[in-house]
Structure formats: structure tokens, C-alpha cells
Coordinates of C-alpha atoms in Angstrom, one line a residue:
Chain A
X249 CA 0.0 0.0 0.1
X250 CA 2.9 2.4 0.8
X251 CA 4.3 1.9 -2.7
X252 CA 0.9 3.1 -4.2
X253 CA 0.8 5.8 -1.6
X254 CA 4.2 7.1 -2.6
X255 CA 3.4 7.0 -6.3
X256 CA 0.1 8.8 -5.9
X257 CA 1.7 11.4 -3.9
X258 CA 4.4 12.1 -6.3
X259 CA 1.8 12.1 -9.1
X260 CA -0.2 14.7 -7.3
X261 CA 2.8 16.9 -6.6
X262 CA 4.1 16.8 -10.2
X263 CA 0.8 17.1 -12.0
X264 CA 0.2 20.4 -13.8
X265 CA -3.3 20.8 -12.4
X266 CA -2.1 20.6 -8.8
X267 CA 0.5 23.3 -9.4
X268 CA -2.1 25.5 -11.1
X269 CA -4.7 25.2 -8.4
X270 CA -2.1 25.6 -5.7
X271 CA -0.6 28.6 -7.2
X272 CA -4.1 30.1 -7.7
X273 CA -5.2 29.5 -4.2
X274 CA -2.0 30.8 -2.7
X275 CA -2.4 33.9 -4.8
X276 CA -6.0 34.5 -3.7
X277 CA -5.1 33.8 -0.2
X278 CA -2.2 36.4 -0.3
X279 CA -4.4 39.0 -2.0
X280 CA -7.2 38.5 0.6
X281 CA -4.8 38.6 3.5
X282 CA -3.3 41.8 2.2
X283 CA -6.7 43.5 1.8
X284 CA -7.9 42.2 5.1
X285 CA -4.6 43.6 6.8
X286 CA -5.1 47.0 5.2
X287 CA -8.7 47.1 6.4
X288 CA -7.7 45.8 9.7
X289 CA -5.4 48.7 10.4
X290 CA -8.2 51.2 9.7
X291 CA -10.7 49.2 11.8
X292 CA -8.4 48.9 14.8
X293 CA -7.5 52.6 15.0
X294 CA -9.0 54.1 18.1
X295 CA -9.9 50.7 19.6
X296 CA -8.5 50.7 23.1
X297 CA -7.9 47.1 23.9
X298 CA -8.2 44.9 20.9
X299 CA -8.0 41.2 21.4
X300 CA -7.7 38.3 19.0
X301 CA -6.5 40.7 16.4
X302 CA -4.7 37.9 14.5
X303 CA -7.7 35.8 13.8
X304 CA -9.3 38.8 12.1
X305 CA -7.0 38.2 9.3
X306 CA -9.0 35.2 8.4
X307 CA -12.5 36.5 9.1
X308 CA -12.3 40.1 8.0
X309 CA -13.5 40.5 4.5
X310 CA -11.4 42.4 2.3
X311 CA -12.9 43.5 -1.0
X312 CA -15.2 40.6 -1.4
X313 CA -14.9 37.8 0.9
X314 CA -12.9 36.7 4.0
X315 CA -10.4 33.9 3.7
X316 CA -12.6 31.6 5.7
X317 CA -15.4 32.1 3.3
X318 CA -13.1 31.6 0.3
X319 CA -11.9 28.2 1.8
X320 CA -15.6 27.1 2.4
X321 CA -16.4 27.9 -1.3
X322 CA -13.2 26.7 -3.0
X323 CA -12.0 24.0 -0.7
X324 CA -14.4 21.5 -2.3
X325 CA -12.8 22.3 -5.7
X326 CA -9.4 21.3 -4.5
X327 CA -11.0 18.0 -3.1
X328 CA -12.7 17.3 -6.5
X329 CA -9.6 18.1 -8.5
X330 CA -7.6 15.7 -6.5
X331 CA -10.1 12.8 -6.6
X332 CA -12.4 12.9 -9.6
X333 CA -10.3 10.7 -11.8
X334 CA -8.6 8.5 -9.1
X335 CA -10.1 5.1 -10.3
X336 CA -11.7 5.7 -13.7
X337 CA -8.4 7.0 -15.3
X338 CA -6.7 3.8 -14.3
X339 CA -9.6 1.9 -15.7
X340 CA -9.6 3.8 -18.9
X341 CA -5.9 3.6 -19.3
X342 CA -6.1 -0.3 -18.7
X343 CA -3.7 0.1 -15.9
X344 CA -6.1 -1.0 -13.2
X345 CA -6.2 -4.7 -14.3
X346 CA -2.4 -4.6 -14.3
X347 CA -2.2 -3.0 -11.0
X348 CA -4.4 -5.5 -9.2
X349 CA -2.7 -8.5 -10.9
X350 CA 0.4 -7.6 -8.9
X351 CA 0.7 -9.2 -5.6
X352 CA -1.1 -6.6 -3.6
X353 CA -4.5 -6.7 -1.9
X354 CA -7.2 -4.9 -3.9
X355 CA -8.0 -2.6 -1.1
X356 CA -4.4 -1.2 -1.1
X357 CA -5.2 0.6 -4.3
X358 CA -8.0 2.6 -2.9
X359 CA -6.5 3.0 0.6
X360 CA -3.2 4.3 -0.9
X361 CA -5.0 6.8 -3.2
X362 CA -7.2 8.0 -0.4
X363 CA -4.3 8.5 2.0
X364 CA -2.2 10.2 -0.6
X365 CA -5.0 12.6 -1.3
X366 CA -5.4 13.4 2.4
X367 CA -1.8 14.0 2.8
X368 CA -1.8 16.3 -0.2
X369 CA -4.7 18.3 1.2
X370 CA -3.1 18.5 4.6
X371 CA 0.2 19.9 3.1
X372 CA -1.6 22.3 0.9
X373 CA -3.8 23.7 3.6
X374 CA -1.0 23.9 6.2
X375 CA 1.4 25.8 3.9
X376 CA -1.4 28.1 3.1
X377 CA -2.3 28.9 6.7
X378 CA 1.4 29.2 7.6
X379 CA 2.0 31.6 4.6
X380 CA -0.9 33.7 5.7
X381 CA 0.4 33.7 9.2
X382 CA 3.8 34.9 8.0
X383 CA 2.2 37.5 5.8
X384 CA 0.0 38.7 8.7
X385 CA 3.1 39.0 11.0
X386 CA 4.7 41.2 8.4
X387 CA 1.9 43.4 7.6
X388 CA 0.0 43.8 10.9
X389 CA 2.9 43.3 13.3
X390 CA 0.8 41.3 15.8
X391 CA 2.1 38.0 17.1
X392 CA -0.6 35.4 17.6
X393 CA -0.9 34.2 21.3
X394 CA -1.3 30.6 22.3
X395 CA -5.0 30.8 22.3
X396 CA -5.0 32.1 18.7
X397 CA -2.5 29.5 17.6
X398 CA -4.7 26.8 19.0
X399 CA -7.6 28.1 17.2
X400 CA -5.8 28.2 13.9
X401 CA -4.7 24.6 14.5
X402 CA -8.3 23.6 15.0
X403 CA -9.4 25.4 12.0
X404 CA -6.7 23.7 9.9
X405 CA -7.9 20.3 11.2
X406 CA -11.5 21.1 10.4
X407 CA -10.5 22.4 6.9
X408 CA -8.6 19.3 6.2
X409 CA -11.5 17.1 7.1
X410 CA -13.8 19.3 5.0
X411 CA -11.6 19.1 1.8
X412 CA -11.1 15.4 2.4
X413 CA -14.8 14.8 2.4
X414 CA -15.1 16.3 -1.0
X415 CA -12.1 14.3 -2.2
X416 CA -13.9 11.2 -0.8
X417 CA -17.0 12.1 -2.7
X418 CA -15.0 12.6 -5.9
X419 CA -13.2 9.3 -5.5
X420 CA -16.7 7.6 -5.0
X421 CA -17.9 9.2 -8.3
X422 CA -14.7 8.1 -10.0
X423 CA -15.6 4.5 -9.1
X424 CA -19.2 4.8 -10.0
X425 CA -18.8 6.5 -13.4
X426 CA -16.5 5.2 -16.2
X427 CA -16.1 8.5 -17.8
X428 CA -13.8 11.2 -16.4
X429 CA -16.1 14.0 -17.5
X430 CA -19.3 12.5 -15.8
X431 CA -17.6 12.0 -12.5
X432 CA -16.1 15.5 -12.5
X433 CA -19.4 17.1 -13.5
X434 CA -21.4 15.1 -10.9
X435 CA -19.0 16.2 -8.2
X436 CA -19.1 19.9 -9.3
X437 CA -22.9 19.7 -9.6
X438 CA -23.2 18.6 -5.9
X439 CA -20.6 21.3 -4.9
X440 CA -22.7 24.0 -6.6
X441 CA -25.9 22.8 -5.1
X442 CA -24.6 22.6 -1.6
X443 CA -22.9 26.0 -1.8
X444 CA -25.4 28.1 -3.6
X445 CA -28.8 26.4 -3.6
X446 CA -29.0 24.7 -0.2
X447 CA -30.5 28.0 1.2
X448 CA -33.6 27.8 -1.2
X449 CA -33.8 24.0 -0.6
X450 CA -33.7 24.4 3.1
X451 CA -36.4 27.1 3.2
X452 CA -38.6 24.9 1.0
X453 CA -38.1 22.0 3.3
X454 CA -38.8 24.3 6.3
X455 CA -41.9 25.6 4.7
X456 CA -43.1 22.0 4.3
X457 CA -42.3 20.8 7.8
X458 CA -43.1 23.8 9.7
X459 CA -45.3 26.2 7.8
X460 CA -45.8 29.8 9.0
X461 CA -49.5 30.6 8.7
X462 CA -49.3 33.7 10.8
X463 CA -46.1 35.6 10.6
X464 CA -46.8 37.3 14.0
X465 CA -46.9 34.1 15.9
X466 CA -43.3 33.8 17.3
X467 CA -43.6 30.1 18.0
X468 CA -44.3 29.3 14.4
X469 CA -41.6 31.6 13.1
X470 CA -39.1 29.9 15.6
X471 CA -40.2 26.4 14.5
X472 CA -39.8 27.4 10.9
X473 CA -36.2 28.8 11.6
X474 CA -35.4 25.7 13.4
X475 CA -36.4 23.4 10.6
X476 CA -34.5 25.6 8.1
X477 CA -31.4 25.5 10.2
X478 CA -31.6 21.8 10.5
X479 CA -32.3 21.3 6.9
X480 CA -29.4 23.4 5.7
X481 CA -27.0 21.3 7.9
X482 CA -27.4 18.6 5.4
X483 CA -24.9 20.6 3.4
X484 CA -21.2 20.1 4.4
X485 CA -20.6 23.7 3.2
X486 CA -22.9 25.1 5.8
X487 CA -21.5 22.7 8.4
X488 CA -18.1 23.9 7.7
X489 CA -18.7 27.6 7.6
X490 CA -20.7 27.4 10.9
X491 CA -17.9 25.4 12.6
X492 CA -15.1 27.6 11.4
X493 CA -16.8 30.9 12.2
X494 CA -17.2 29.6 15.8
X495 CA -13.6 28.6 16.0
X496 CA -12.2 31.7 14.4
X497 CA -14.5 34.1 16.3
X498 CA -14.1 33.8 20.0
X499 CA -16.9 36.2 20.6
X500 CA -19.4 33.9 19.1
X501 CA -20.8 31.6 21.7
X502 CA -23.7 30.1 20.0
X503 CA -23.9 28.8 16.5
X504 CA -27.5 30.1 16.2
X505 CA -28.3 33.2 14.4
X506 CA -29.7 36.2 16.3
X507 CA -33.3 35.8 15.8
X508 CA -33.0 32.6 17.8
X509 CA -31.5 34.3 20.8
X510 CA -33.9 35.6 23.4
X511 CA -33.8 39.4 24.4
X512 CA -32.2 38.7 27.8
X513 CA -29.6 36.5 26.3
X514 CA -28.8 39.0 23.7
X515 CA -28.6 41.7 26.3
X516 CA -26.0 39.6 28.3
X517 CA -24.0 39.1 25.1
X518 CA -23.8 42.7 24.5
X519 CA -23.1 43.4 28.2
X520 CA -20.2 41.0 28.7
X521 CA -18.4 40.9 25.5
X522 CA -15.7 38.5 26.6
X523 CA -14.1 36.0 24.4
X524 CA -15.0 32.3 24.8
X525 CA -12.1 30.2 26.0
X526 CA -10.7 27.9 23.4
X527 CA -11.8 24.7 25.0
X528 CA -15.4 26.0 25.2
X529 CA -15.3 27.0 21.5
X530 CA -14.0 23.6 20.6
X531 CA -16.8 22.1 22.6
X532 CA -19.3 24.0 20.3
X533 CA -17.5 22.8 17.2
X534 CA -17.2 19.1 18.1
X535 CA -20.5 17.9 16.9
X536 CA -19.9 19.6 13.5
X537 CA -16.4 18.1 13.3
X538 CA -17.8 14.6 14.1
X539 CA -20.5 15.0 11.5
X540 CA -18.0 16.1 8.9
X541 CA -15.5 13.2 9.6
X542 CA -18.5 10.8 9.6
X543 CA -19.5 11.9 6.1
X544 CA -15.9 11.5 4.9
X545 CA -15.9 8.0 6.4
X546 CA -19.2 7.1 4.8
X547 CA -17.8 8.3 1.4
X548 CA -14.7 6.3 1.9
X549 CA -16.7 3.2 3.1
X550 CA -19.0 3.3 0.2
X551 CA -16.1 3.7 -2.3
X552 CA -14.3 0.8 -0.6
X553 CA -17.3 -1.6 -0.8
X554 CA -18.2 -0.7 -4.3
X555 CA -14.6 -0.9 -5.5
X556 CA -14.0 -4.3 -3.8
X557 CA -17.1 -5.7 -5.6
X558 CA -16.6 -4.3 -8.9
X559 CA -15.7 -6.6 -11.8
X560 CA -12.3 -5.9 -13.2
X561 CA -12.0 -6.4 -17.0
X562 CA -9.5 -5.0 -19.3
X563 CA -12.1 -4.4 -21.9
Chain B
X16 CA 6.0 -33.2 -15.2
X17 CA 3.7 -31.7 -12.8
X18 CA 0.4 -29.9 -13.5
X19 CA 0.9 -26.1 -13.1
X20 CA -2.8 -25.4 -13.7
X21 CA -5.6 -27.7 -12.7
X22 CA -9.3 -26.8 -12.7
X23 CA -12.3 -28.9 -11.5
X24 CA -15.6 -27.9 -12.8
X25 CA -14.8 -24.2 -12.9
X26 CA -18.0 -22.1 -13.5
X27 CA -18.7 -18.5 -13.7
X28 CA -22.1 -17.0 -14.3
X29 CA -23.1 -13.3 -14.8
X30 CA -26.8 -13.2 -14.0
X31 CA -28.3 -15.7 -16.4
X32 CA -25.4 -15.7 -18.8
X33 CA -22.8 -18.4 -18.2
X34 CA -19.4 -17.3 -19.2
X35 CA -17.4 -20.3 -18.2
X36 CA -19.3 -23.6 -18.0
X37 CA -18.0 -26.5 -15.8
X38 CA -14.4 -26.1 -17.1
X39 CA -11.9 -28.9 -16.3
X40 CA -8.5 -28.9 -17.8
X41 CA -4.8 -29.1 -17.0
X42 CA -1.6 -27.3 -18.1
X43 CA 1.7 -29.1 -17.6
X44 CA 4.9 -27.5 -16.5
X45 CA 6.9 -26.2 -19.5
X46 CA 4.0 -26.2 -21.9
X47 CA 3.2 -23.5 -24.3
X48 CA -0.5 -23.8 -24.0
X49 CA -2.6 -22.3 -26.8
X50 CA -5.9 -21.2 -25.5
X51 CA -8.2 -20.8 -28.5
X52 CA -11.7 -19.8 -29.0
X53 CA -14.0 -17.1 -30.6
X54 CA -14.6 -13.8 -29.0
X55 CA -16.7 -14.2 -25.8
X56 CA -15.9 -17.9 -25.4
X57 CA -14.8 -17.2 -21.8
X58 CA -11.1 -17.3 -22.2
X59 CA -10.3 -13.9 -20.4
X60 CA -12.9 -14.9 -17.6
X61 CA -11.0 -18.1 -17.1
X62 CA -7.6 -16.4 -16.8
X63 CA -9.0 -13.9 -14.4
X64 CA -10.5 -16.7 -12.3
X65 CA -7.1 -18.5 -12.2
X66 CA -5.5 -15.3 -11.0
X67 CA -8.0 -14.7 -8.2
X68 CA -9.2 -11.5 -9.8
X69 CA -12.7 -12.9 -10.4
X70 CA -14.3 -15.4 -8.1
X71 CA -15.7 -18.5 -9.6
X72 CA -19.5 -19.2 -9.1
X73 CA -18.7 -22.8 -8.5
X74 CA -15.8 -25.3 -9.0
X75 CA -12.3 -24.9 -8.0
X76 CA -8.8 -24.4 -9.4
X77 CA -5.2 -24.9 -8.4
X78 CA -2.4 -22.8 -9.8
X79 CA 1.1 -23.6 -8.9
X80 CA -0.5 -25.6 -6.1
X81 CA -2.4 -22.6 -4.7
X82 CA -6.1 -21.9 -4.5
X83 CA -6.8 -18.6 -6.4
X84 CA -9.8 -17.8 -4.1
X85 CA -7.9 -18.2 -0.9
X86 CA -4.3 -17.5 -1.8
X87 CA -4.4 -14.9 -4.6
X88 CA -1.2 -13.1 -3.3
X89 CA 0.9 -16.3 -3.6
X90 CA -0.3 -16.8 -7.1
X91 CA 0.2 -13.2 -8.3
X92 CA 3.7 -13.2 -6.9
X93 CA 4.8 -15.9 -9.3
X94 CA 2.4 -15.5 -12.2
X95 CA 2.6 -12.8 -14.7
X96 CA -0.6 -11.6 -16.5
X97 CA -0.5 -9.5 -19.7
X98 CA -4.0 -8.2 -20.3
X99 CA -5.4 -7.8 -23.7
X100 CA -4.9 -4.0 -23.9
X101 CA -2.1 -3.5 -21.5
X102 CA -1.9 0.0 -20.0
X103 CA 1.0 2.1 -18.8
X104 CA 1.4 5.3 -17.0
X105 CA 2.1 7.4 -20.1
X106 CA 3.6 10.2 -18.3
X107 CA 6.3 8.0 -16.9
X108 CA 9.3 6.5 -18.6
X109 CA 9.5 2.8 -19.5
X110 CA 12.0 2.3 -16.7
X111 CA 9.8 4.1 -14.1
X112 CA 6.9 2.0 -15.1
X113 CA 8.8 -1.1 -14.5
X114 CA 10.3 0.2 -11.4
X115 CA 6.7 0.8 -10.0
X116 CA 5.8 -2.8 -10.8
X117 CA 9.0 -4.0 -9.1
X118 CA 8.2 -2.1 -6.0
X119 CA 4.6 -3.5 -6.0
X120 CA 6.2 -6.9 -6.1
X121 CA 8.4 -5.9 -3.1
X122 CA 11.6 -6.8 -4.9
X123 CA 14.7 -5.6 -3.1
X124 CA 16.2 -2.5 -4.9
X125 CA 19.3 -4.2 -6.1
X126 CA 17.4 -7.1 -7.6
X127 CA 14.9 -4.9 -9.1
X128 CA 17.5 -2.8 -10.9
X129 CA 19.2 -5.9 -12.2
X130 CA 16.0 -7.5 -13.4
X131 CA 14.8 -4.4 -15.0
X132 CA 18.0 -4.1 -17.1
X133 CA 17.8 -7.7 -18.0
X134 CA 14.1 -7.6 -19.0
X135 CA 14.5 -4.4 -21.1
X136 CA 17.5 -6.1 -22.8
X137 CA 15.5 -9.2 -23.5
X138 CA 12.7 -7.3 -25.2
X139 CA 15.0 -5.1 -27.0
X140 CA 14.0 -1.7 -25.4
X141 CA 17.2 -0.8 -23.6
X142 CA 17.9 2.3 -25.7
X143 CA 14.4 3.8 -25.1
X144 CA 14.2 2.9 -21.4
X145 CA 14.2 6.4 -20.4
X146 CA 11.7 7.7 -22.8
X147 CA 8.1 8.3 -21.8
X148 CA 5.8 5.4 -22.7
X149 CA 3.3 7.8 -24.1
X150 CA 5.6 8.1 -27.3
X151 CA 5.7 4.2 -27.7
X152 CA 4.3 2.3 -30.6
X153 CA 1.9 -0.4 -30.1
X154 CA 4.6 -3.1 -30.7
X155 CA 6.9 -1.4 -28.1
X156 CA 4.1 -1.3 -25.6
X157 CA 3.4 -4.9 -26.0
X158 CA 7.0 -5.8 -25.5
X159 CA 7.2 -3.5 -22.6
X160 CA 4.2 -5.5 -21.2
X161 CA 6.3 -8.6 -21.5
X162 CA 9.2 -7.0 -19.8
X163 CA 6.9 -6.1 -17.0
X164 CA 6.1 -9.7 -16.4
X165 CA 9.7 -10.8 -16.6
X166 CA 11.0 -8.6 -13.9
X167 CA 9.2 -10.7 -11.2
X168 CA 10.9 -13.8 -12.6
X169 CA 7.6 -15.8 -13.0
X170 CA 7.0 -19.4 -13.3
X171 CA 3.9 -19.1 -15.3
X172 CA 2.7 -16.3 -17.7
X173 CA -0.7 -15.6 -19.0
X174 CA -0.8 -13.7 -22.3
X175 CA -4.2 -12.4 -23.5
X176 CA -4.0 -11.6 -27.2
X177 CA -0.4 -10.5 -27.0
X178 CA -0.1 -9.9 -30.8
X179 CA -3.4 -8.1 -31.4
X180 CA -3.0 -5.1 -33.7
X181 CA 0.7 -5.6 -34.3
X182 CA 2.5 -5.5 -37.7
X183 CA 4.0 -8.8 -39.1
X184 CA 7.5 -7.8 -37.9
X185 CA 6.1 -7.0 -34.3
X186 CA 4.2 -10.3 -34.2
X187 CA 7.3 -12.3 -35.1
X188 CA 9.4 -10.5 -32.4
X189 CA 6.7 -11.2 -29.7
X190 CA 6.4 -14.9 -30.7
X191 CA 10.2 -15.5 -30.9
X192 CA 10.4 -13.9 -27.4
X193 CA 7.7 -16.1 -26.1
X194 CA 9.4 -19.3 -27.5
X195 CA 12.7 -18.3 -26.1
X196 CA 11.2 -17.7 -22.6
X197 CA 9.7 -21.1 -22.7
X198 CA 12.9 -22.7 -24.0
X199 CA 15.7 -20.9 -22.0
X200 CA 13.9 -20.0 -18.7
X201 CA 11.4 -22.9 -18.6
X202 CA 8.5 -20.6 -18.0
X203 CA 5.1 -22.1 -18.7
X204 CA 3.0 -20.0 -21.1
X205 CA -0.6 -19.8 -21.6
X206 CA -1.4 -17.9 -24.7
X207 CA -4.9 -16.9 -25.5
X208 CA -5.6 -15.9 -29.1
X209 CA -7.6 -16.5 -32.2
X210 CA -4.9 -16.0 -34.7
X211 CA -4.5 -19.7 -35.5
X212 CA -1.4 -19.7 -37.6
X213 CA 0.5 -18.1 -34.8
X214 CA -0.7 -20.5 -32.3
X215 CA 0.3 -23.4 -34.5
X216 CA 3.8 -21.9 -34.8
X217 CA 4.4 -21.4 -31.0
X218 CA 2.2 -23.7 -29.0
X219 CA 3.1 -27.2 -27.9
X220 CA -0.5 -28.0 -26.7
X221 CA -3.9 -26.5 -27.6
X222 CA -7.1 -26.1 -25.8
X223 CA -10.2 -25.0 -27.7
X224 CA -13.0 -23.2 -25.9
X225 CA -16.4 -22.6 -27.2
X226 CA -19.3 -21.0 -25.4
X227 CA -17.6 -21.4 -22.0
X228 CA -16.7 -25.1 -22.5
X229 CA -13.4 -26.7 -23.3
X230 CA -14.3 -28.8 -26.4
X231 CA -10.8 -30.3 -26.9
X232 CA -7.3 -30.4 -25.5
X233 CA -4.1 -31.9 -26.9
X234 CA -1.2 -31.5 -29.4
X235 CA -2.1 -30.4 -32.9
X236 CA -1.5 -33.9 -34.1
X237 CA -3.8 -35.4 -31.5
X238 CA -6.6 -33.0 -32.3
X239 CA -6.3 -33.7 -36.0
X240 CA -6.5 -37.4 -35.6
X241 CA -9.3 -37.2 -33.1
X242 CA -11.4 -35.1 -35.3
X243 CA -10.6 -36.2 -38.8
X244 CA -9.2 -39.8 -38.6
X245 CA -5.6 -40.9 -38.7
X246 CA -4.9 -39.9 -42.2
X247 CA -5.5 -36.3 -41.6
X248 CA -2.7 -35.7 -39.1
X249 CA -1.2 -33.1 -41.4
X250 CA -4.2 -30.8 -41.3
X251 CA -3.5 -27.2 -40.3
X252 CA -4.9 -25.9 -37.0
X253 CA -7.2 -23.6 -38.9
X254 CA -8.9 -26.6 -40.6
X255 CA -9.3 -28.5 -37.2
X256 CA -10.6 -25.3 -35.5
X257 CA -13.2 -24.7 -38.2
X258 CA -14.5 -28.3 -37.7
X259 CA -14.9 -27.7 -34.0
X260 CA -16.5 -24.4 -34.7
X261 CA -19.0 -25.8 -37.1
X262 CA -20.0 -28.4 -34.6
X263 CA -20.6 -26.1 -31.7

């Protein structure tokens, strides 16, 4: 399995598409950090005692979007690019039947590919976060404290799980579909649906489960909102953005939006604007993380079972 | 002489379609066994079952004394399989492709280098060893496929249509290579094909498969005598084959 792992890894790192996406992402990251840093300086002027300045690099939107948002949108693309042709390219090139007629277990192929993909993702995202940290140090001049570094580490971990999920999905499609184009398009279609249309879908579902007959009745409105939130959690994109915004913004102590919070609670939030300690933030995030890793495992498990049962013919 | 391959009532069904139907045959050590039959007769399915890549619906097989269902790794360590359309990683060089296979076979680095050099020499690709496989012609790819089998120093090789789509010169090179492997290294060869004159030239024993069944096995002389009487021992394989084909 480690032989396959090593080959896949070197394939990833030498492939043109990897270099192009990586360059693109680093470039966007650098630009976003730069604009965020510029805005940061203006925003912080006159604030007496700013805290967690460093994390603002990731959450402040520069011109268009913050870095965290960018990752939520384009992370899936990295995963899809790494995984969409994992199995069906070998099948189309007739290398699969040769590969499994070597003295290896069949699951070594898929395990090796999956691990190589996750390693690539981990290296890619870590280098990106480190690069931004460096840029941030240079442009803002704030050194991240232990708490902030811990938050960044958790953020990195969640991001790796998130992108790995998309890669797992893409590998699953590459097993199901013989054609490279079909598997790529299917993965991209799901990505677009979960990123852009999940909001409509969730409100439709919420309207069906908990209809609001009387907009003045708070119970109905709340039930409707609850249903909508629950439905939109079906999207890994939503899961990821909620989890990361909690971890990157220590002042957020609930994952619910403000309409859900009662007036007294809101008052106390305004009154005591103290950051949540890291372990408490993590506590809020753990269910999300579990769900995301669970989704990844489901994708991998399905790929594994289908691949092991699939007939291997050279023609 | 021991039986290298032995099957007992080997059967494989896909839904209602029976690809291989109660197949029982043997291949002896040192044979060049010609595996004949029309397209879709079940030759490839049989080879895949012998390698443990497809599970038989019923029946059993022994390859080099191992059971393909239970001990596929032992078989795959000593058996080379050249599929019908052999594929390579086009962006890698010939040597890198072979090196990958050597590592998948867990050959020690020194042994692997030596075997790769020998194998490339044997198939006549030493000069182009560092070229990308994407630039290779069909004949070169086919010979590289043979080299890939040789680096693991196999006892038995399965060749599925090794001469398909080659020019006459390429065909001759491949067939000479196969013969020399059998003669000099004592490798048992199972050669599936439907190009009968080639089979006649290279194979010591023949098995004819029709619709999933083995209808005849033996040397060409034996087959001719059995089918057409003692006077017809000089018949070509093509004439014999057509008689079986019309019967089936």
C-alpha cells in the first residue's frame, strides 16, 4: 500500500493541475490577506484594547470575501480536482487490471489513493495557513498568542476534514462512473448545489415541515427557523462555515443566528463581550467536526465496498 | 512433469449468462499452451479466475499448487498476466513503469535494478528505457508489457491476445520472445489468441474453448487425428478449428 501511496503522492505533486490550483489558491489567499490587513489597520484605529487581532485576518472580508469564506467555497474544488479521476483514469488507461494483478490486496489501491489525497490536502492547507500567518506577521505586526495559535490549528484540522470529504466524494464518483467528465461534473454539480442552492432548498423543506401561517406568531416563526437551520445542515458547506466561524471568532458563543436568541440573552451578550475560552469554542464545534468526519468515512466506506465488488475487466 | 494449472468444474455466471461452464483442464509444466476460441468464449474470464481477480461461481482451481480464491497473493507473486490491452502510465518513462511494478512486487532495490535491465534487454527496449511510454508504438508497448512480467521472474505467464493489432514484424518479435522464454527459462506459457497460424507456430499444446466449455485439448496432431481420422494428421490448425467451430 505504501508503494501506491508514494506513487500517488508524487503524481499529485508533479501534476500540472495541482500546481495550477495551488498557485491560484496561494495567490488569492495572499491578496485576501493583504486587503484584510489593510482594512484591519483602519478598523483597529481608536480601539482601546483589541484582542484576538490575529484571527481577524481570516474573518475580515477584504474587498469581497474573507479567507474563511473563500476556503468554504473553493476548498471543495481542491478535493474534487484531486479525486475525480482516481479510479476511472486507471480503468480507462487499462492500468487497473495490471495494478491488481500484482501481488497486492485490492484495497491497497483505494487506501493508498485516499491517504495520498488526504496527505496532499493537509500539506496544501497547512502551507497556506502558515504563509498567511507569515504575511500577517509582516503586515499587521501582531504575534498570535497561544489561544489564537490553538484556534488556527483547530481551524486547519476542520478544513482538512472538509476538503477530504469532497475528495472522498469525488473518488466515489470516479468509481461509479467510467467517464472522467461524468464523475467530474457530478461532483461539481453537488458542490454548486450545496454551496449556492442549499438555502432555497432548506427554506422549501422548512416551509413544508413547519409552515408559517401567521407571521406574527413567534412560535411558528421559531419552529420554521429551526427546521430551516436543521435542513441546511445537510450541506457540508454550511456545516463547515458554521464550525469555522465559531472557532475563528471567539466572541461567538452560539452557533444560532440572532433571531433565535432571546432578548435577555442578547442583552447579556452585549453586556459581557468577553471571548469564549478555546476549549469552550471547541466544545461548540465538536458535533460539527464529528459529522464532517462521519461524512468522509461514509464516502470512503461506500467507495471501498463498491470498488471491492466491482468486476475488473480490461475491456 | 507436474500440472501447473488444474481446474475442476470451474464455472462463472453473470446473471443468467454463463461465461465459463464447468471447465476442467490441466496445463503441464513447461507447456506453451494455446488457448483458442472465438470472442466471448470465456477465455479472459478463465484467466481472471485463475489469477483470483474474479471469483468462480462454483468449482475450484489450483495454480502452482495454490487456490486462487484463498491465496491470490501467492499466485500473483509468481504468475505474470499480460491483459489484452495493456496500459502504462504514459507520463512516466519505461524504466519508471517497470520500477513501480517491481516495488509493488516488493523486490529488493538491487534485484529490481538488475531484473529491469535484463528484462529491457530481453525485449529489445534498452535504448528507449528512459523515454516516456506515451511516445511508444503499439509493438513497443506490447514488448514492454512482456518485460513487466519478466522482472518478477515468473514461473507461469498468461498472455491475453499478445499480438493483437501488431504488424508482421512485431508479431514475429513477440512470438520469438515467447518461445525463447519457454525454452531458455522454462516458463510455462498460456497464450490466448484467435490467430491460428501463430498458435500453430508457437504452442506445444492446444485447448479449444467454445461458449464457456473446453471442447478439446491436446497437441495439434492429436486434435487432428481425433477429429478427422488418422490420415489427416497433417491438417492445419485452422482446418481443425473450423470443424470444431461448425460443430458447436
